[in-house]
Short mmCIF file of N, CA and C in Angstrom, two decimals:
data_model
loop_
_atom_site.label_atom_id
_atom_site.label_comp_id
_atom_site.label_asym_id
_atom_site.label_seq_id
_atom_site.Cartn_x
_atom_site.Cartn_y
_atom_site.Cartn_z
N MET A 1 0.84 -1.18 0.00
CA MET A 1 0.00 0.00 0.00
C MET A 1 0.89 1.24 0.00
N ALA A 2 0.66 2.13 -0.93
CA ALA A 2 1.45 3.35 -1.05
C ALA A 2 1.07 4.35 0.03
N THR A 3 2.07 5.01 0.57
CA THR A 3 1.84 6.04 1.58
C THR A 3 1.98 7.40 0.92
N GLN A 4 1.08 8.27 1.26
CA GLN A 4 1.12 9.63 0.75
C GLN A 4 1.01 10.58 1.93
N LYS A 5 1.85 11.57 1.98
CA LYS A 5 1.81 12.54 3.07
C LYS A 5 1.51 13.91 2.50
N HIS A 6 0.66 14.64 3.19
CA HIS A 6 0.33 16.02 2.83
C HIS A 6 0.91 16.92 3.90
N HIS A 7 1.57 17.95 3.49
CA HIS A 7 2.19 18.87 4.45
C HIS A 7 1.46 20.20 4.43
N PHE A 8 1.22 20.75 5.60
CA PHE A 8 0.58 22.04 5.74
C PHE A 8 1.49 22.89 6.62
N SER A 9 1.44 24.19 6.43
CA SER A 9 2.28 25.04 7.26
C SER A 9 1.53 26.30 7.63
N SER A 10 1.99 26.92 8.69
CA SER A 10 1.44 28.21 9.10
C SER A 10 2.56 29.05 9.67
N GLN A 11 2.37 30.34 9.63
CA GLN A 11 3.32 31.27 10.21
C GLN A 11 2.53 32.29 11.01
N ILE A 12 3.01 32.57 12.21
CA ILE A 12 2.38 33.58 13.05
C ILE A 12 3.41 34.64 13.40
N ASN A 13 3.03 35.88 13.20
CA ASN A 13 3.83 37.01 13.66
C ASN A 13 3.13 37.58 14.88
N TRP A 14 3.83 37.62 15.99
CA TRP A 14 3.22 38.00 17.27
C TRP A 14 4.20 38.89 18.03
N SER A 15 3.71 39.94 18.57
CA SER A 15 4.59 40.77 19.41
C SER A 15 3.84 41.10 20.68
N GLY A 16 4.49 40.92 21.79
CA GLY A 16 3.85 41.25 23.05
C GLY A 16 3.39 40.04 23.82
N GLY A 17 2.53 40.31 24.79
CA GLY A 17 2.04 39.28 25.69
C GLY A 17 0.70 38.70 25.27
N ARG A 18 0.00 38.18 26.25
CA ARG A 18 -1.27 37.48 26.03
C ARG A 18 -2.28 38.30 25.25
N ASN A 19 -2.40 39.57 25.53
CA ASN A 19 -3.44 40.38 24.90
C ASN A 19 -2.97 41.18 23.70
N SER A 20 -1.92 40.69 23.05
CA SER A 20 -1.48 41.30 21.80
C SER A 20 -2.35 40.78 20.66
N ILE A 21 -2.12 41.33 19.50
CA ILE A 21 -2.81 40.89 18.29
C ILE A 21 -1.75 40.44 17.31
N GLY A 22 -1.91 39.23 16.79
CA GLY A 22 -0.94 38.68 15.85
C GLY A 22 -1.54 38.54 14.47
N GLN A 23 -0.73 38.00 13.58
CA GLN A 23 -1.16 37.75 12.20
C GLN A 23 -0.86 36.29 11.88
N LEU A 24 -1.89 35.56 11.46
CA LEU A 24 -1.75 34.15 11.07
C LEU A 24 -1.79 34.06 9.55
N ASN A 25 -0.85 33.31 8.98
CA ASN A 25 -0.83 33.06 7.55
C ASN A 25 -0.64 31.57 7.33
N THR A 26 -1.61 30.97 6.65
CA THR A 26 -1.49 29.57 6.23
C THR A 26 -1.59 29.59 4.71
N GLY A 27 -1.82 28.45 4.11
CA GLY A 27 -1.97 28.41 2.66
C GLY A 27 -2.99 29.41 2.14
N THR A 28 -4.17 29.45 2.75
CA THR A 28 -5.22 30.34 2.27
C THR A 28 -5.81 31.24 3.34
N ILE A 29 -5.45 31.03 4.57
CA ILE A 29 -5.99 31.85 5.66
C ILE A 29 -4.97 32.93 6.02
N HIS A 30 -5.43 34.16 5.99
CA HIS A 30 -4.62 35.31 6.39
C HIS A 30 -5.50 36.11 7.33
N SER A 31 -5.25 36.02 8.62
CA SER A 31 -6.16 36.63 9.59
C SER A 31 -5.42 37.15 10.80
N ALA A 32 -5.97 38.22 11.35
CA ALA A 32 -5.53 38.67 12.67
C ALA A 32 -5.96 37.59 13.66
N ILE A 33 -5.18 37.44 14.73
CA ILE A 33 -5.51 36.49 15.78
C ILE A 33 -5.31 37.14 17.14
N SER A 34 -6.18 36.78 18.07
CA SER A 34 -6.03 37.26 19.44
C SER A 34 -6.94 36.44 20.35
N VAL A 35 -6.80 36.71 21.62
CA VAL A 35 -7.69 36.10 22.61
C VAL A 35 -9.08 36.74 22.41
N PRO A 36 -10.16 35.92 22.42
CA PRO A 36 -11.49 36.50 22.23
C PRO A 36 -11.86 37.45 23.37
N SER A 37 -12.71 38.41 23.04
CA SER A 37 -13.14 39.38 24.06
C SER A 37 -13.90 38.69 25.20
N SER A 38 -14.58 37.58 24.90
CA SER A 38 -15.30 36.84 25.95
C SER A 38 -14.36 36.21 26.97
N MET A 39 -13.07 36.15 26.62
CA MET A 39 -12.06 35.62 27.53
C MET A 39 -11.10 36.73 27.96
N SER A 40 -11.62 37.95 27.97
CA SER A 40 -10.87 39.14 28.41
C SER A 40 -9.68 39.47 27.52
N GLY A 41 -9.82 39.21 26.23
CA GLY A 41 -8.78 39.58 25.27
C GLY A 41 -9.28 40.68 24.35
N PRO A 42 -8.47 41.08 23.38
CA PRO A 42 -8.87 42.16 22.47
C PRO A 42 -9.95 41.77 21.46
N GLY A 43 -10.12 40.49 21.19
CA GLY A 43 -11.20 40.05 20.30
C GLY A 43 -11.00 40.43 18.85
N GLU A 44 -9.76 40.57 18.40
CA GLU A 44 -9.47 40.91 16.99
C GLU A 44 -9.23 39.64 16.19
N GLY A 45 -9.85 39.56 15.02
CA GLY A 45 -9.63 38.41 14.14
C GLY A 45 -10.21 37.14 14.73
N THR A 46 -9.53 36.05 14.46
CA THR A 46 -9.99 34.75 14.95
C THR A 46 -9.14 34.32 16.13
N ASN A 47 -9.41 33.13 16.62
CA ASN A 47 -8.69 32.62 17.79
C ASN A 47 -8.65 31.09 17.72
N PRO A 48 -7.85 30.46 18.55
CA PRO A 48 -7.73 29.00 18.49
C PRO A 48 -9.05 28.27 18.69
N ASP A 49 -9.92 28.82 19.54
CA ASP A 49 -11.20 28.15 19.82
C ASP A 49 -12.08 28.10 18.57
N GLU A 50 -12.16 29.24 17.87
CA GLU A 50 -12.94 29.28 16.63
C GLU A 50 -12.29 28.42 15.55
N MET A 51 -10.96 28.42 15.50
CA MET A 51 -10.29 27.66 14.46
C MET A 51 -10.44 26.16 14.68
N LEU A 52 -10.40 25.70 15.92
CA LEU A 52 -10.62 24.28 16.19
C LEU A 52 -12.05 23.90 15.82
N LEU A 53 -13.01 24.75 16.17
CA LEU A 53 -14.41 24.50 15.82
C LEU A 53 -14.57 24.48 14.30
N GLY A 54 -13.95 25.44 13.61
CA GLY A 54 -14.02 25.47 12.15
C GLY A 54 -13.39 24.24 11.52
N ALA A 55 -12.26 23.80 12.05
CA ALA A 55 -11.61 22.60 11.52
C ALA A 55 -12.49 21.37 11.72
N ALA A 56 -13.06 21.23 12.91
CA ALA A 56 -13.93 20.07 13.18
C ALA A 56 -15.18 20.11 12.32
N SER A 57 -15.77 21.29 12.16
CA SER A 57 -17.00 21.43 11.39
C SER A 57 -16.77 21.17 9.90
N THR A 58 -15.70 21.73 9.34
CA THR A 58 -15.45 21.50 7.91
C THR A 58 -15.05 20.05 7.65
N CYS A 59 -14.30 19.46 8.57
CA CYS A 59 -13.91 18.06 8.41
C CYS A 59 -15.14 17.16 8.43
N TYR A 60 -16.03 17.39 9.40
CA TYR A 60 -17.27 16.60 9.48
C TYR A 60 -18.09 16.76 8.20
N THR A 61 -18.25 17.99 7.74
CA THR A 61 -19.07 18.27 6.56
C THR A 61 -18.50 17.60 5.32
N ILE A 62 -17.20 17.77 5.08
CA ILE A 62 -16.58 17.20 3.89
C ILE A 62 -16.58 15.67 3.95
N THR A 63 -16.32 15.11 5.12
CA THR A 63 -16.35 13.65 5.27
C THR A 63 -17.74 13.11 4.98
N LEU A 64 -18.77 13.76 5.53
CA LEU A 64 -20.14 13.31 5.27
C LEU A 64 -20.50 13.47 3.80
N ALA A 65 -20.12 14.57 3.19
CA ALA A 65 -20.42 14.79 1.76
C ALA A 65 -19.81 13.67 0.92
N ALA A 66 -18.58 13.28 1.23
CA ALA A 66 -17.92 12.20 0.49
C ALA A 66 -18.64 10.87 0.70
N LEU A 67 -19.04 10.58 1.94
CA LEU A 67 -19.76 9.32 2.22
C LEU A 67 -21.11 9.28 1.51
N LEU A 68 -21.84 10.39 1.52
CA LEU A 68 -23.13 10.44 0.85
C LEU A 68 -22.96 10.26 -0.66
N GLU A 69 -21.96 10.93 -1.21
CA GLU A 69 -21.71 10.82 -2.65
C GLU A 69 -21.35 9.39 -3.04
N ARG A 70 -20.46 8.76 -2.27
CA ARG A 70 -20.05 7.38 -2.57
C ARG A 70 -21.21 6.40 -2.51
N ASN A 71 -22.22 6.75 -1.72
CA ASN A 71 -23.39 5.88 -1.57
C ASN A 71 -24.58 6.34 -2.41
N SER A 72 -24.34 7.27 -3.32
CA SER A 72 -25.35 7.77 -4.27
C SER A 72 -26.61 8.29 -3.58
N ILE A 73 -26.43 8.95 -2.44
CA ILE A 73 -27.56 9.57 -1.73
C ILE A 73 -27.76 10.96 -2.31
N VAL A 74 -28.97 11.22 -2.84
CA VAL A 74 -29.29 12.51 -3.44
C VAL A 74 -29.64 13.51 -2.34
N ILE A 75 -28.98 14.66 -2.38
CA ILE A 75 -29.17 15.69 -1.36
C ILE A 75 -29.80 16.93 -1.98
N ARG A 76 -30.83 17.47 -1.33
CA ARG A 76 -31.44 18.73 -1.75
C ARG A 76 -30.91 19.90 -0.93
N ASP A 77 -30.61 19.66 0.33
CA ASP A 77 -30.12 20.71 1.21
C ASP A 77 -29.25 20.08 2.28
N PHE A 78 -28.17 20.77 2.65
CA PHE A 78 -27.17 20.20 3.56
C PHE A 78 -26.58 21.37 4.35
N LYS A 79 -26.87 21.41 5.64
CA LYS A 79 -26.34 22.47 6.50
C LYS A 79 -25.79 21.86 7.78
N VAL A 80 -24.68 22.41 8.22
CA VAL A 80 -24.08 22.01 9.49
C VAL A 80 -23.83 23.27 10.30
N GLN A 81 -24.40 23.33 11.48
CA GLN A 81 -24.13 24.40 12.43
C GLN A 81 -23.44 23.73 13.61
N SER A 82 -22.27 24.23 13.96
CA SER A 82 -21.50 23.60 15.03
C SER A 82 -21.32 24.56 16.19
N GLU A 83 -21.24 23.99 17.37
CA GLU A 83 -21.08 24.78 18.59
C GLU A 83 -19.97 24.16 19.42
N GLY A 84 -19.06 25.02 19.87
CA GLY A 84 -17.98 24.58 20.74
C GLY A 84 -18.18 25.15 22.13
N VAL A 85 -17.83 24.39 23.15
CA VAL A 85 -17.94 24.84 24.53
C VAL A 85 -16.56 24.75 25.18
N VAL A 86 -16.11 25.88 25.71
CA VAL A 86 -14.85 25.94 26.45
C VAL A 86 -15.18 26.20 27.90
N ASP A 87 -14.70 25.34 28.78
CA ASP A 87 -14.91 25.49 30.22
C ASP A 87 -13.70 26.19 30.83
N VAL A 88 -13.96 27.12 31.71
CA VAL A 88 -12.88 27.78 32.44
C VAL A 88 -13.13 27.55 33.92
N THR A 89 -12.28 26.75 34.52
CA THR A 89 -12.39 26.46 35.95
C THR A 89 -11.07 26.83 36.61
N ASP A 90 -11.15 27.70 37.61
CA ASP A 90 -9.95 28.16 38.33
C ASP A 90 -8.88 28.70 37.37
N GLY A 91 -9.32 29.41 36.32
CA GLY A 91 -8.39 30.01 35.37
C GLY A 91 -7.80 29.06 34.35
N ILE A 92 -8.22 27.79 34.38
CA ILE A 92 -7.73 26.79 33.43
C ILE A 92 -8.77 26.63 32.32
N PHE A 93 -8.33 26.84 31.06
CA PHE A 93 -9.21 26.73 29.90
C PHE A 93 -9.19 25.30 29.38
N ASN A 94 -10.38 24.74 29.15
CA ASN A 94 -10.49 23.37 28.65
C ASN A 94 -11.57 23.33 27.57
N TYR A 95 -11.16 22.94 26.35
CA TYR A 95 -12.15 22.78 25.27
C TYR A 95 -12.94 21.53 25.60
N GLU A 96 -14.18 21.71 26.01
CA GLU A 96 -14.99 20.63 26.55
C GLU A 96 -15.69 19.80 25.48
N SER A 97 -16.39 20.49 24.54
CA SER A 97 -17.20 19.73 23.58
C SER A 97 -17.43 20.50 22.29
N ILE A 98 -17.73 19.72 21.26
CA ILE A 98 -18.16 20.25 19.96
C ILE A 98 -19.39 19.45 19.55
N THR A 99 -20.45 20.15 19.20
CA THR A 99 -21.66 19.49 18.71
C THR A 99 -21.96 20.00 17.31
N HIS A 100 -22.10 19.07 16.38
CA HIS A 100 -22.48 19.40 15.01
C HIS A 100 -23.98 19.19 14.88
N HIS A 101 -24.70 20.22 14.52
CA HIS A 101 -26.14 20.12 14.27
C HIS A 101 -26.31 20.00 12.76
N LEU A 102 -26.66 18.81 12.32
CA LEU A 102 -26.80 18.51 10.89
C LEU A 102 -28.25 18.60 10.47
N TYR A 103 -28.50 19.34 9.40
CA TYR A 103 -29.83 19.45 8.78
C TYR A 103 -29.67 18.99 7.35
N LEU A 104 -30.24 17.83 7.05
CA LEU A 104 -30.06 17.20 5.76
C LEU A 104 -31.41 16.91 5.14
N LYS A 105 -31.61 17.41 3.92
CA LYS A 105 -32.82 17.08 3.15
C LYS A 105 -32.40 16.21 1.99
N LEU A 106 -32.98 15.02 1.94
CA LEU A 106 -32.69 14.09 0.85
C LEU A 106 -33.60 14.38 -0.33
N GLY A 107 -33.32 13.71 -1.44
CA GLY A 107 -34.16 13.86 -2.62
C GLY A 107 -35.60 13.48 -2.30
N GLU A 108 -36.52 14.07 -3.03
CA GLU A 108 -37.96 13.85 -2.79
C GLU A 108 -38.36 12.39 -2.89
N ASN A 109 -37.61 11.61 -3.67
CA ASN A 109 -37.94 10.19 -3.86
C ASN A 109 -37.18 9.27 -2.92
N ALA A 110 -36.55 9.81 -1.89
CA ALA A 110 -35.78 8.97 -0.96
C ALA A 110 -36.70 7.99 -0.25
N ASN A 111 -36.24 6.76 -0.14
CA ASN A 111 -37.03 5.73 0.55
C ASN A 111 -36.49 5.53 1.97
N ALA A 112 -37.12 4.65 2.72
CA ALA A 112 -36.75 4.41 4.11
C ALA A 112 -35.31 3.90 4.23
N HIS A 113 -34.89 3.06 3.29
CA HIS A 113 -33.53 2.54 3.31
C HIS A 113 -32.51 3.68 3.16
N GLU A 114 -32.76 4.60 2.22
CA GLU A 114 -31.85 5.74 2.01
C GLU A 114 -31.84 6.67 3.22
N MET A 115 -33.00 6.86 3.84
CA MET A 115 -33.06 7.70 5.04
C MET A 115 -32.22 7.08 6.16
N ASP A 116 -32.34 5.77 6.35
CA ASP A 116 -31.57 5.07 7.38
C ASP A 116 -30.08 5.09 7.05
N LEU A 117 -29.74 4.88 5.79
CA LEU A 117 -28.34 4.89 5.37
C LEU A 117 -27.74 6.28 5.59
N ALA A 118 -28.47 7.31 5.25
CA ALA A 118 -27.99 8.68 5.45
C ALA A 118 -27.70 8.95 6.93
N ARG A 119 -28.56 8.46 7.81
CA ARG A 119 -28.36 8.63 9.25
C ARG A 119 -27.10 7.88 9.71
N ARG A 120 -26.94 6.65 9.24
CA ARG A 120 -25.76 5.89 9.62
C ARG A 120 -24.47 6.54 9.10
N LEU A 121 -24.53 7.09 7.90
CA LEU A 121 -23.37 7.78 7.34
C LEU A 121 -23.06 9.06 8.11
N ALA A 122 -24.10 9.77 8.55
CA ALA A 122 -23.91 10.99 9.35
C ALA A 122 -23.25 10.65 10.68
N GLU A 123 -23.60 9.52 11.26
CA GLU A 123 -22.96 9.08 12.51
C GLU A 123 -21.52 8.65 12.25
N LYS A 124 -21.31 7.94 11.14
CA LYS A 124 -19.97 7.46 10.79
C LYS A 124 -19.03 8.63 10.49
N ALA A 125 -19.54 9.67 9.84
CA ALA A 125 -18.70 10.83 9.49
C ALA A 125 -18.10 11.47 10.72
N GLU A 126 -18.84 11.50 11.80
CA GLU A 126 -18.35 12.12 13.04
C GLU A 126 -17.17 11.35 13.61
N THR A 127 -17.16 10.04 13.48
CA THR A 127 -16.05 9.24 14.01
C THR A 127 -14.95 9.00 12.97
N SER A 128 -15.22 9.27 11.70
CA SER A 128 -14.25 9.04 10.63
C SER A 128 -13.41 10.26 10.32
N CYS A 129 -13.90 11.42 10.62
CA CYS A 129 -13.22 12.66 10.31
C CYS A 129 -11.86 12.71 11.03
N MET A 130 -10.81 13.11 10.30
CA MET A 130 -9.47 13.07 10.91
C MET A 130 -9.31 14.08 12.04
N ILE A 131 -10.06 15.18 12.04
CA ILE A 131 -9.98 16.14 13.14
C ILE A 131 -10.63 15.54 14.39
N SER A 132 -11.80 14.90 14.22
CA SER A 132 -12.44 14.23 15.36
C SER A 132 -11.53 13.16 15.94
N LYS A 133 -10.84 12.43 15.06
CA LYS A 133 -9.91 11.40 15.54
C LYS A 133 -8.74 12.03 16.28
N ALA A 134 -8.28 13.19 15.81
CA ALA A 134 -7.12 13.84 16.42
C ALA A 134 -7.42 14.35 17.83
N ILE A 135 -8.67 14.76 18.08
CA ILE A 135 -9.01 15.33 19.39
C ILE A 135 -9.77 14.33 20.28
N LYS A 136 -9.96 13.12 19.77
CA LYS A 136 -10.65 12.07 20.53
C LYS A 136 -10.01 11.90 21.91
N ASN A 137 -10.82 11.66 22.89
CA ASN A 137 -10.42 11.49 24.29
C ASN A 137 -10.01 12.80 24.96
N ASN A 138 -10.07 13.92 24.24
CA ASN A 138 -9.79 15.22 24.83
C ASN A 138 -11.00 16.15 24.74
N VAL A 139 -11.72 16.08 23.62
CA VAL A 139 -12.90 16.91 23.40
C VAL A 139 -14.04 15.99 23.00
N LEU A 140 -15.18 16.12 23.65
CA LEU A 140 -16.35 15.32 23.29
C LEU A 140 -16.94 15.90 22.00
N VAL A 141 -16.96 15.09 20.94
CA VAL A 141 -17.52 15.52 19.66
C VAL A 141 -18.76 14.68 19.39
N SER A 142 -19.86 15.35 19.07
CA SER A 142 -21.11 14.63 18.81
C SER A 142 -21.85 15.27 17.65
N ALA A 143 -22.81 14.55 17.12
CA ALA A 143 -23.63 15.04 16.02
C ALA A 143 -25.10 14.93 16.41
N ASP A 144 -25.80 16.02 16.23
CA ASP A 144 -27.25 16.10 16.43
C ASP A 144 -27.84 16.07 15.02
N ILE A 145 -28.42 14.94 14.62
CA ILE A 145 -28.76 14.69 13.22
C ILE A 145 -30.25 14.86 12.96
N HIS A 146 -30.56 15.70 11.96
CA HIS A 146 -31.95 15.91 11.53
C HIS A 146 -31.98 15.63 10.02
N ILE A 147 -32.73 14.59 9.64
CA ILE A 147 -32.82 14.20 8.24
C ILE A 147 -34.29 14.15 7.83
N GLU A 148 -34.58 14.72 6.67
CA GLU A 148 -35.93 14.66 6.13
C GLU A 148 -35.85 14.57 4.62
N LYS A 149 -36.99 14.30 4.00
CA LYS A 149 -37.01 14.32 2.53
C LYS A 149 -37.98 15.32 2.02
#
């Protein structure tokens, strides 16, 4: 079996202490970064909490899209709204959970088997996504699945 590796890189320019504002540059992301205002920071640009949530959400979405496509499930509408919860106890920040709220509308002619398969694939996507696997046992990741035709 052939092995293929993909490399990604980022660069951060940062000056100062905790409440400074930096600049993040990756392949396509160019953003100011700082501690969010809800955590007593300047709230400029994005932050690690939003970026982890975005990574988990996009990974779940793309993984599910690939699974649905491979199984020839016709989709009329596909939305994922994700929520991350960070707990702060005694000044210690802990990314507690991520919940993906999936709203999926199948083709008008979808049968019971396709509806069940779509649900099973939505559950599988949450455990198959490489970001979910990377944070497993540290952050509780779940999917709240709503499927209709």
